[in-house]
CSV table of C-alpha atoms and ligand atoms in Angstrom, one decimal:
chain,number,residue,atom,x,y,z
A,1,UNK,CA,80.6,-101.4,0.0
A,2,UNK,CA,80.7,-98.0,1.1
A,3,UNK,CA,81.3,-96.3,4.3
A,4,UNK,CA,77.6,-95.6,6.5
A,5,UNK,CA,76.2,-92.4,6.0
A,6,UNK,CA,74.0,-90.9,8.5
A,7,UNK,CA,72.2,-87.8,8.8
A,8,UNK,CA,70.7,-86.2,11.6
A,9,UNK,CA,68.2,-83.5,11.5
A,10,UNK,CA,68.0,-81.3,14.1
A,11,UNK,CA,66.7,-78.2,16.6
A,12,UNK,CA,68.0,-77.1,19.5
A,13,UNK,CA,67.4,-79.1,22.9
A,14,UNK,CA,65.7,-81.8,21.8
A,15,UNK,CA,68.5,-81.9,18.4
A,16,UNK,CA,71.2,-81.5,20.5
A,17,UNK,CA,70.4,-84.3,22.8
A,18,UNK,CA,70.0,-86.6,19.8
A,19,UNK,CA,73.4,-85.0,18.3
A,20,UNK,CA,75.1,-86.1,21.5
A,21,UNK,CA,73.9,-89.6,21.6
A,22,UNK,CA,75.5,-90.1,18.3
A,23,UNK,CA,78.4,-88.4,18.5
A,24,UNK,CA,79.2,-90.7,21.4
A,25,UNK,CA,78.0,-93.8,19.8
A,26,UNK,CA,79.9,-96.6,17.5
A,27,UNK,CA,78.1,-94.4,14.3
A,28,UNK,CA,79.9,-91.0,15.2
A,29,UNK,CA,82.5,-90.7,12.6
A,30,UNK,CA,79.3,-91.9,10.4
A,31,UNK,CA,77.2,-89.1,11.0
A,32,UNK,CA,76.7,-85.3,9.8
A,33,UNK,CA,73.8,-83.1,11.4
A,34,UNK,CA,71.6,-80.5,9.4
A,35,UNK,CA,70.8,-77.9,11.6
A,36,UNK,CA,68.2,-75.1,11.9
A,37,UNK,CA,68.9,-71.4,11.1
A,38,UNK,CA,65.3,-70.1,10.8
A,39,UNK,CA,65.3,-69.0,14.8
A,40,UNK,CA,68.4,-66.7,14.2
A,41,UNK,CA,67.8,-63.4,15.5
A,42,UNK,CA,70.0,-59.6,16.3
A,43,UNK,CA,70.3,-58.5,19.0
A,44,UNK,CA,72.5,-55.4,20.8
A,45,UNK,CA,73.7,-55.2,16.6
A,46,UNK,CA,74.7,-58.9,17.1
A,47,UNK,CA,73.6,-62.3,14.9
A,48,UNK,CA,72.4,-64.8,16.8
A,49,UNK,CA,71.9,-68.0,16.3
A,50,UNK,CA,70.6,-70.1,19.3
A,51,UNK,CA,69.7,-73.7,17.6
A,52,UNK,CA,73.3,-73.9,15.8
A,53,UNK,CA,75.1,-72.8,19.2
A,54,UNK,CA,73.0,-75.5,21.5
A,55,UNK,CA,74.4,-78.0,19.0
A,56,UNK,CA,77.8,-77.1,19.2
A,57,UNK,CA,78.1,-76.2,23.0
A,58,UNK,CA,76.3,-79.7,23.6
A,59,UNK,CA,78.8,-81.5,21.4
A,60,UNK,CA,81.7,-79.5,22.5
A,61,UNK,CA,80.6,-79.8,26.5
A,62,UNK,CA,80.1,-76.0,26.8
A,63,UNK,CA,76.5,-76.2,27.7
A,64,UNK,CA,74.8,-75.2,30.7
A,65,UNK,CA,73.4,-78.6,31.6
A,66,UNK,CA,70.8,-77.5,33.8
A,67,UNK,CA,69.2,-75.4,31.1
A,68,UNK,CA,70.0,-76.9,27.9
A,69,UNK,CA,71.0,-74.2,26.5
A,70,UNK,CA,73.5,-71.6,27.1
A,71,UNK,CA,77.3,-71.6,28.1
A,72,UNK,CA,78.4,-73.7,31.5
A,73,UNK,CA,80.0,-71.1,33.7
A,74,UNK,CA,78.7,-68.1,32.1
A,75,UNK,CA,78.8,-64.6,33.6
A,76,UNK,CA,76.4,-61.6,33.1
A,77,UNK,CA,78.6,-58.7,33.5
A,78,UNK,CA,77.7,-56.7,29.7
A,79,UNK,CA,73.9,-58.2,29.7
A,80,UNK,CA,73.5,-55.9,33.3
A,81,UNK,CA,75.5,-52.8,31.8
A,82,UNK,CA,73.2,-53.2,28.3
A,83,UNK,CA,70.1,-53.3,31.1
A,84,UNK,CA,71.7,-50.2,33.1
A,85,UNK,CA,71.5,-48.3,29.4
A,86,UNK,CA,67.9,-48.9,28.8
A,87,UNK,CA,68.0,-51.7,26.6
A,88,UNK,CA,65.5,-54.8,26.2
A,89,UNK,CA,67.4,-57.8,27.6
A,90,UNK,CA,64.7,-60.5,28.0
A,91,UNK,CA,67.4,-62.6,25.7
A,92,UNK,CA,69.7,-63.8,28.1
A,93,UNK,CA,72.9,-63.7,26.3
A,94,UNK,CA,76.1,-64.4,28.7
A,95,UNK,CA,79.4,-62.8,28.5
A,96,UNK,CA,80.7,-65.8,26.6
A,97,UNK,CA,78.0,-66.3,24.2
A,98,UNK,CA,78.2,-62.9,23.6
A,99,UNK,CA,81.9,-63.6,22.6
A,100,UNK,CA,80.0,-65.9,19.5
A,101,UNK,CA,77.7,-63.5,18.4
A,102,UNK,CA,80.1,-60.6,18.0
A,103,UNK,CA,82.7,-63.1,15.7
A,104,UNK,CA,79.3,-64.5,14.4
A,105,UNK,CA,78.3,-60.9,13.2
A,106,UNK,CA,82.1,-59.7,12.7
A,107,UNK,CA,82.7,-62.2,9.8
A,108,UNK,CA,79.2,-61.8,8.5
A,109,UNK,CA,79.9,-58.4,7.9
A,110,UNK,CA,83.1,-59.8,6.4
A,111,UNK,CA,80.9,-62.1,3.4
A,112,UNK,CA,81.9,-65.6,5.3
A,113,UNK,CA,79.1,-67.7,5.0
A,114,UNK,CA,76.8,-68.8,7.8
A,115,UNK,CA,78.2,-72.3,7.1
A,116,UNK,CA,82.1,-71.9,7.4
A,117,UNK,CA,81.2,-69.5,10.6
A,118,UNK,CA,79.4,-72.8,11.6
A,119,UNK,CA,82.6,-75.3,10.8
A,120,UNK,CA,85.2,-72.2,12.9
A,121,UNK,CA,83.4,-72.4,16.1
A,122,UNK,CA,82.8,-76.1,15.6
A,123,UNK,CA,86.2,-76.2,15.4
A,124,UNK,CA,87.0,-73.8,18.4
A,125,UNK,CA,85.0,-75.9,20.5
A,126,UNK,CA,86.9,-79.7,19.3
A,127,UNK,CA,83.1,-80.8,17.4
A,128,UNK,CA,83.7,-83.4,15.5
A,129,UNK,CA,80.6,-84.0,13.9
A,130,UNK,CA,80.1,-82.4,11.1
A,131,UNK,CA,77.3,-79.5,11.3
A,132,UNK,CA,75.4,-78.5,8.3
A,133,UNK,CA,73.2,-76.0,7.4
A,134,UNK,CA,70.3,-75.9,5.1
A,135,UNK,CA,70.8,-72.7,3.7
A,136,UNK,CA,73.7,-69.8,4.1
A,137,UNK,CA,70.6,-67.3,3.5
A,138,UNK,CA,68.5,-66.0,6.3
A,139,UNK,CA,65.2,-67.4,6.8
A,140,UNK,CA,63.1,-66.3,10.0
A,141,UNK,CA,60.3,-67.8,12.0
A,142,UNK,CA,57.3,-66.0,12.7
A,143,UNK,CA,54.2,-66.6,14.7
A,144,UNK,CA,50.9,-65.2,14.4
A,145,UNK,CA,49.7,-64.5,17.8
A,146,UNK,CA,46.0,-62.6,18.7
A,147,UNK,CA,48.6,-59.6,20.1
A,148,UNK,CA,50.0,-59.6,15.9
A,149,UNK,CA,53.0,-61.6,14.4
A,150,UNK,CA,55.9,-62.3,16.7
A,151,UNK,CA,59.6,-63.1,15.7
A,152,UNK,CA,60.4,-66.4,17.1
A,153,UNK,CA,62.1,-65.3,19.9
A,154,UNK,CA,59.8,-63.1,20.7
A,155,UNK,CA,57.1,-65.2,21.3
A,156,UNK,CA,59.4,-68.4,22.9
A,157,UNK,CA,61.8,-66.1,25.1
A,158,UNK,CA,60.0,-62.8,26.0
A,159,UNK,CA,56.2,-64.2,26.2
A,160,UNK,CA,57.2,-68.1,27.1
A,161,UNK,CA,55.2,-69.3,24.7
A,162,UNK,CA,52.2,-68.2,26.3
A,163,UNK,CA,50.2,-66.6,23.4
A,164,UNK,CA,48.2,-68.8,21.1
A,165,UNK,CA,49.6,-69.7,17.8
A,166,UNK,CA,47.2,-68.4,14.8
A,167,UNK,CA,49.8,-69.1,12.2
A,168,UNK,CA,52.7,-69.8,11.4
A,169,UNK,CA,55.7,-68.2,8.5
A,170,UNK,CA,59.0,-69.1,7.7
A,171,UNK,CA,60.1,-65.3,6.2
A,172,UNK,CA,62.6,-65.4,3.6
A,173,UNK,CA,62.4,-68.8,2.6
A,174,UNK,CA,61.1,-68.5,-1.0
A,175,UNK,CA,64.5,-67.0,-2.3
A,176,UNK,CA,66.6,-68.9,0.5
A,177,UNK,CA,69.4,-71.4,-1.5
A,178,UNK,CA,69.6,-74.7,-0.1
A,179,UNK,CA,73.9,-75.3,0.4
A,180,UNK,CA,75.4,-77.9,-1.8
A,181,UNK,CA,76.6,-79.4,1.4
A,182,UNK,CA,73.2,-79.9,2.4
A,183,UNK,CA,71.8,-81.2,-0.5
A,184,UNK,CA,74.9,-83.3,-1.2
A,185,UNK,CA,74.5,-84.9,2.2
A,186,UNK,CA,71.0,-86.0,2.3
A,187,UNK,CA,71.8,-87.2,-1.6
A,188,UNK,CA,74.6,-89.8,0.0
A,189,UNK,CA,72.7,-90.6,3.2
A,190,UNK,CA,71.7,-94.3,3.8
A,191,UNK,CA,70.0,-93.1,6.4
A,192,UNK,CA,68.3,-89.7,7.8
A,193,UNK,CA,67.4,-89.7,11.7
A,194,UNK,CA,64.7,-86.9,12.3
A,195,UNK,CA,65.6,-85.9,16.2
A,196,UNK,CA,62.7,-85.2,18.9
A,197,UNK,CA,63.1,-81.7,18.0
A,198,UNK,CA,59.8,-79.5,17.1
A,199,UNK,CA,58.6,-80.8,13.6
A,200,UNK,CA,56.9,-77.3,12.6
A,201,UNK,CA,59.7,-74.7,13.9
A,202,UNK,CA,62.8,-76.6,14.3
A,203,UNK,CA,62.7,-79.9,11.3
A,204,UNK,CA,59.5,-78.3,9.0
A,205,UNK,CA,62.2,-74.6,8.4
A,206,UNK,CA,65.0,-77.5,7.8
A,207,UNK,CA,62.7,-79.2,5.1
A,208,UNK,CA,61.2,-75.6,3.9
A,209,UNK,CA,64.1,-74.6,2.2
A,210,UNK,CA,63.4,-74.7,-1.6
A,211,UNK,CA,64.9,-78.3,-2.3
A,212,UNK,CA,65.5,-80.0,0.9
A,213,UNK,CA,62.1,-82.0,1.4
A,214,UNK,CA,62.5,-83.1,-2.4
A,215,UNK,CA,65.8,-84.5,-1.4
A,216,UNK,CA,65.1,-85.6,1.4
A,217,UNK,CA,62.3,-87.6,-0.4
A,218,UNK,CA,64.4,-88.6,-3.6
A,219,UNK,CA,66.8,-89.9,-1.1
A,220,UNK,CA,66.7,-93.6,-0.9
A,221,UNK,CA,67.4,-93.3,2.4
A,222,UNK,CA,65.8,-95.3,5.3
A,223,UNK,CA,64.1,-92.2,7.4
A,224,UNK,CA,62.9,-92.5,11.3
A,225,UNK,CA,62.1,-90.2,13.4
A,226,UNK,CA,61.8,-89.7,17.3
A,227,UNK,CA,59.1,-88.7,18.5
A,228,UNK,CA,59.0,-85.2,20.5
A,229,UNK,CA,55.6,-86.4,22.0
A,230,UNK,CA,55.7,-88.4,25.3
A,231,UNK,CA,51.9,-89.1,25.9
A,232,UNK,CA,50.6,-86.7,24.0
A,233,UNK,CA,53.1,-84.1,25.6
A,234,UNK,CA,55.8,-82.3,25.2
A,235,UNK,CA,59.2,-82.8,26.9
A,236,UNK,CA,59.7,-79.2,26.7
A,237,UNK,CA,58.7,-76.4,24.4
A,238,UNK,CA,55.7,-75.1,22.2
A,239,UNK,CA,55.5,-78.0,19.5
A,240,UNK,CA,51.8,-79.0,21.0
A,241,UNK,CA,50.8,-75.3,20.4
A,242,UNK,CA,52.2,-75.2,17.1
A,243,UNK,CA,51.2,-79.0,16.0
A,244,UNK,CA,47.5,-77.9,16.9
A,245,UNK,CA,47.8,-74.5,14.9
A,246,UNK,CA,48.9,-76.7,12.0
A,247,UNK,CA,45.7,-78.7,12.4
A,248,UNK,CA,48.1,-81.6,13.8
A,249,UNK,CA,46.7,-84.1,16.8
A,250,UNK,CA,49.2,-84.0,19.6
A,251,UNK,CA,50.2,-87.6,19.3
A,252,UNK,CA,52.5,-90.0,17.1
A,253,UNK,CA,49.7,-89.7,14.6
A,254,UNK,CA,50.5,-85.6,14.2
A,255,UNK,CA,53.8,-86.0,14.2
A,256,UNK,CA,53.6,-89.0,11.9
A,257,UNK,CA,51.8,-86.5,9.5
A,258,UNK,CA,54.3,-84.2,9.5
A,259,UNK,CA,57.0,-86.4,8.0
A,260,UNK,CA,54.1,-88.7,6.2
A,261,UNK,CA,55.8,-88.3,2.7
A,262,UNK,CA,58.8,-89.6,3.3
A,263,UNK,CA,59.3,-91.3,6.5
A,264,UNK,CA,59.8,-95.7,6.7
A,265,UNK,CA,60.1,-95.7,10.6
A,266,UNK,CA,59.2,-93.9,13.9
A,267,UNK,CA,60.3,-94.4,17.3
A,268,UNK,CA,57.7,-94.2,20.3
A,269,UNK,CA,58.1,-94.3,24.0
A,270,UNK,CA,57.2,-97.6,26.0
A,271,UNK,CA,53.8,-95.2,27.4
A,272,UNK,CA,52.3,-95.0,23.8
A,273,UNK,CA,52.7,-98.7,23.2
A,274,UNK,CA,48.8,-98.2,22.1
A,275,UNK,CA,49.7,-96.3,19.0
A,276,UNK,CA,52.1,-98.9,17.1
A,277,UNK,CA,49.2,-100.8,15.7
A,278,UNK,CA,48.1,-97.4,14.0
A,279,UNK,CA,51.5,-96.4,13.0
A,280,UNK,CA,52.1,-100.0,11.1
A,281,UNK,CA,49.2,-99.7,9.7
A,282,UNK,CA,50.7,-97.0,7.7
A,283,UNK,CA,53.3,-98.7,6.6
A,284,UNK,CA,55.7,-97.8,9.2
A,285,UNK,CA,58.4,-99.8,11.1
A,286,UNK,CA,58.0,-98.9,14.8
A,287,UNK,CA,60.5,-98.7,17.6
A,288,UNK,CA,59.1,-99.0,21.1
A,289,UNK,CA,61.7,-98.0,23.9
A,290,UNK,CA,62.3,-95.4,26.4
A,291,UNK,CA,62.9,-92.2,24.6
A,292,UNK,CA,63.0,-89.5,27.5
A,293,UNK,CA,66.8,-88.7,27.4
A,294,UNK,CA,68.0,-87.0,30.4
A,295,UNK,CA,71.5,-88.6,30.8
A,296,UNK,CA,74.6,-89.0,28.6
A,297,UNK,CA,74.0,-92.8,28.8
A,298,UNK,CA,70.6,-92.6,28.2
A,299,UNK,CA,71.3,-90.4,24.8
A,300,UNK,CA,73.6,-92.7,23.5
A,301,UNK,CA,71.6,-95.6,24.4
A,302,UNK,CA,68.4,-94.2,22.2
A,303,UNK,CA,70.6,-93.5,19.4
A,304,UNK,CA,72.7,-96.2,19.2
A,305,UNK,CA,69.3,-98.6,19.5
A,306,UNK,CA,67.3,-96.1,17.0
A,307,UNK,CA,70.4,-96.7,14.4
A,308,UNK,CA,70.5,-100.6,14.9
A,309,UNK,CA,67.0,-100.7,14.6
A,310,UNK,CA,66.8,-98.7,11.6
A,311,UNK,CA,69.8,-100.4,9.4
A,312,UNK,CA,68.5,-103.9,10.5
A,313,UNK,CA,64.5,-102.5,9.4
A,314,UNK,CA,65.9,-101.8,6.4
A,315,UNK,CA,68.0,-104.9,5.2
A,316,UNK,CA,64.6,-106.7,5.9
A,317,UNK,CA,62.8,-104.2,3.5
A,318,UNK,CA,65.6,-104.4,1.0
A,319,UNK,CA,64.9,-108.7,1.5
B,1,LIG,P1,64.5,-76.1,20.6
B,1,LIG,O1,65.0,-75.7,19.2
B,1,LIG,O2,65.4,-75.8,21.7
B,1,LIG,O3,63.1,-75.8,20.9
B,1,LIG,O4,64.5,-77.7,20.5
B,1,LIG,P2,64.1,-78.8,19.5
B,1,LIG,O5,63.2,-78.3,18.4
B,1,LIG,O6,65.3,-79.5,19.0
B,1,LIG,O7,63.4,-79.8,20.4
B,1,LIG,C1,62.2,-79.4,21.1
B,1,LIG,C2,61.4,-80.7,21.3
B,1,LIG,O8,62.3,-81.7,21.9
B,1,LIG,C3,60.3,-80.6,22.2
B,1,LIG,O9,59.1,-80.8,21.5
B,1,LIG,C4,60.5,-81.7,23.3
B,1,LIG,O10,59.3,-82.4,23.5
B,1,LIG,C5,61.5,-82.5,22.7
B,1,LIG,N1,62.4,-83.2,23.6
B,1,LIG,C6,63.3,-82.6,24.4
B,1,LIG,N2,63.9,-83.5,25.2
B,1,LIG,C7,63.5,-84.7,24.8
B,1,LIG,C8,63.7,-86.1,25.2
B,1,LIG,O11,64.6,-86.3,26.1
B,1,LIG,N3,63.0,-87.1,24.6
B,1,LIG,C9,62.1,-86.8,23.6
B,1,LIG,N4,61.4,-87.8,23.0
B,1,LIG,N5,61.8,-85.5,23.2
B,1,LIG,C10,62.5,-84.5,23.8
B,2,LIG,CA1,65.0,-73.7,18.3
């Protein structure tokens, strides 16, 4: 029999949390995470990109906790002197994140790839699992807002969120080339875990690049996702905006929708116990347990439970 193969697709907060859980569980050495690249931004001349860096300063232990994103111990020191000469700094980039983009952007300009930039400061910061990306091209959120189309920053950083979503585009993605890696990855997975990240902004850019969903769906894997919804709400984050500009409900059943093609499984908190009739109904295996995930304990826990649960639900298919 082969070794397991996991994958976990992810965002940023609600990714990384996910990310964490697994890397500390008994499936780490199992697992490799697709990340996404479609809020990368410049700024100050610089590349950013902040969903990739949450994943690896969570799994390295750089993070600033309290936020969630971020370095721990971070300083402000060129942010104040880029203020002092006029410039926009609603992006708060730290002194030592700023230390990432400029290598970020320095070997960019170089021709290394977005993905062996990825594996370097993996590596600088002792990640062991392995982080993918879906494409080495850039692809950009945008969101139609009454006020005209945002970048994704833009609208999540400088307005908070605050602007209604009319629409929204992933730009670039038509000629954006899904990485072997990728693609190779989700071929061999047994099974793909969709984190509680945001399933239009963070997951649906991950499954937009040309190829991805098809594999995804071509698989054979067994595919669950968490749910980013806790009563109808979101832990953190826009995804209620954006699931209702989609024509999405706010609930299991719009997030369900989102993955509807391809997923087996879904796991729900213990408060929407009155959705699991609804969700089997639809042919899906449901996990009830506490998903809010505040604590390294409590990540691992989730994961650990959402990967028994998954390989066990799918022996019994296979029966
Ligand atoms: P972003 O890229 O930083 O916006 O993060 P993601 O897209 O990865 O995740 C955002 C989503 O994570 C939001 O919709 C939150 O509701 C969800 N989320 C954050 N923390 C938790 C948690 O502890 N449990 C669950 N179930 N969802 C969470
Ligand atoms: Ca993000």
């Amino acid at each position: 029999m082969s070794a397991l193969n996991i994958t976990l697709l992810a965002g940023g907060v609600g990714g990384a949390k996910a990310a964490e859980g697994l890397a500390k569980s008994p499936y780490a050495s199992s697992t490799k995470i697709i990340g996404n690249i479609a809020d990368d931004d410049e700024f100050h001349g610089l590349w950013v990109s902040p969903d990739i860096d949450t994943l690896i300063y969570s799994l390295g232990d750089q993070i600033d906790r309290k936020q969630g994103w971020g370095r721990k111990n971070e300083t402000y020191q060129a942010l104040k002197e880029l203020k002092a000469l006029g410039q926009d700094t609603w992006m708060t980039l730290g002194d030592l994140d700023l230390a990432t983009h400029v290598y970020r952007t320095n070997l960019k300009r170089q021709g290394v790839s977005a993905s062996e930039i990825t594996e370097q400061l993996a590596k600088r910061h002792d990640v062991c699992v392995p982080i993918l990306l879906p494409t080495d091209d850039v692809v950009q959120t945008r969101v139609k807002t009454p006020q005209g189309w945002l970048s994704f920053q833009e609208f999540f950083v400088r307005e908070h969120c605050q602007s209604d979503v009319l629409d929204i585009e992933y730009h670039g993605i038509a000629d954006a080339k899904p990485t072997s890696q990728a693609l190779e990855q989700i071929a061999n997975s047994d099974l793909i875990i969709i984190a509680p990240s945001n399933p239009i902004v963070s997951i649906g850019a991950i499954l937009a690049v040309p190829e991805i969903q098809q594999a995804v769906e071509k698989s054979g894997a067994y595919i669950i996702a968490i749910s980013p919804l806790i009563s109808g709400k979101t832990v953190k984050g826009p995804a209620d905006k954006m699931l209702e500009s989609a024509g999405k409900s706010i609930d299991s059943t719009g997030i369900y929708d989102c993955y509807r093609t391809f997923l087996q499984a879904m796991v729900i908190d213990c408060v929407d116990q009155e959705d699991v009739a609804w969700l089997q109904a639809q042919g899906l295996d449901v996990l009830v347990t506490p998903t809010l995930m505040k604590t390294p304990e409590e990540k691992t826990a989730l994961l650990t439970k959402v990967v028994e649960f998954a390989l066990s639900s799918k022996k019994q298919r296979a029966a």
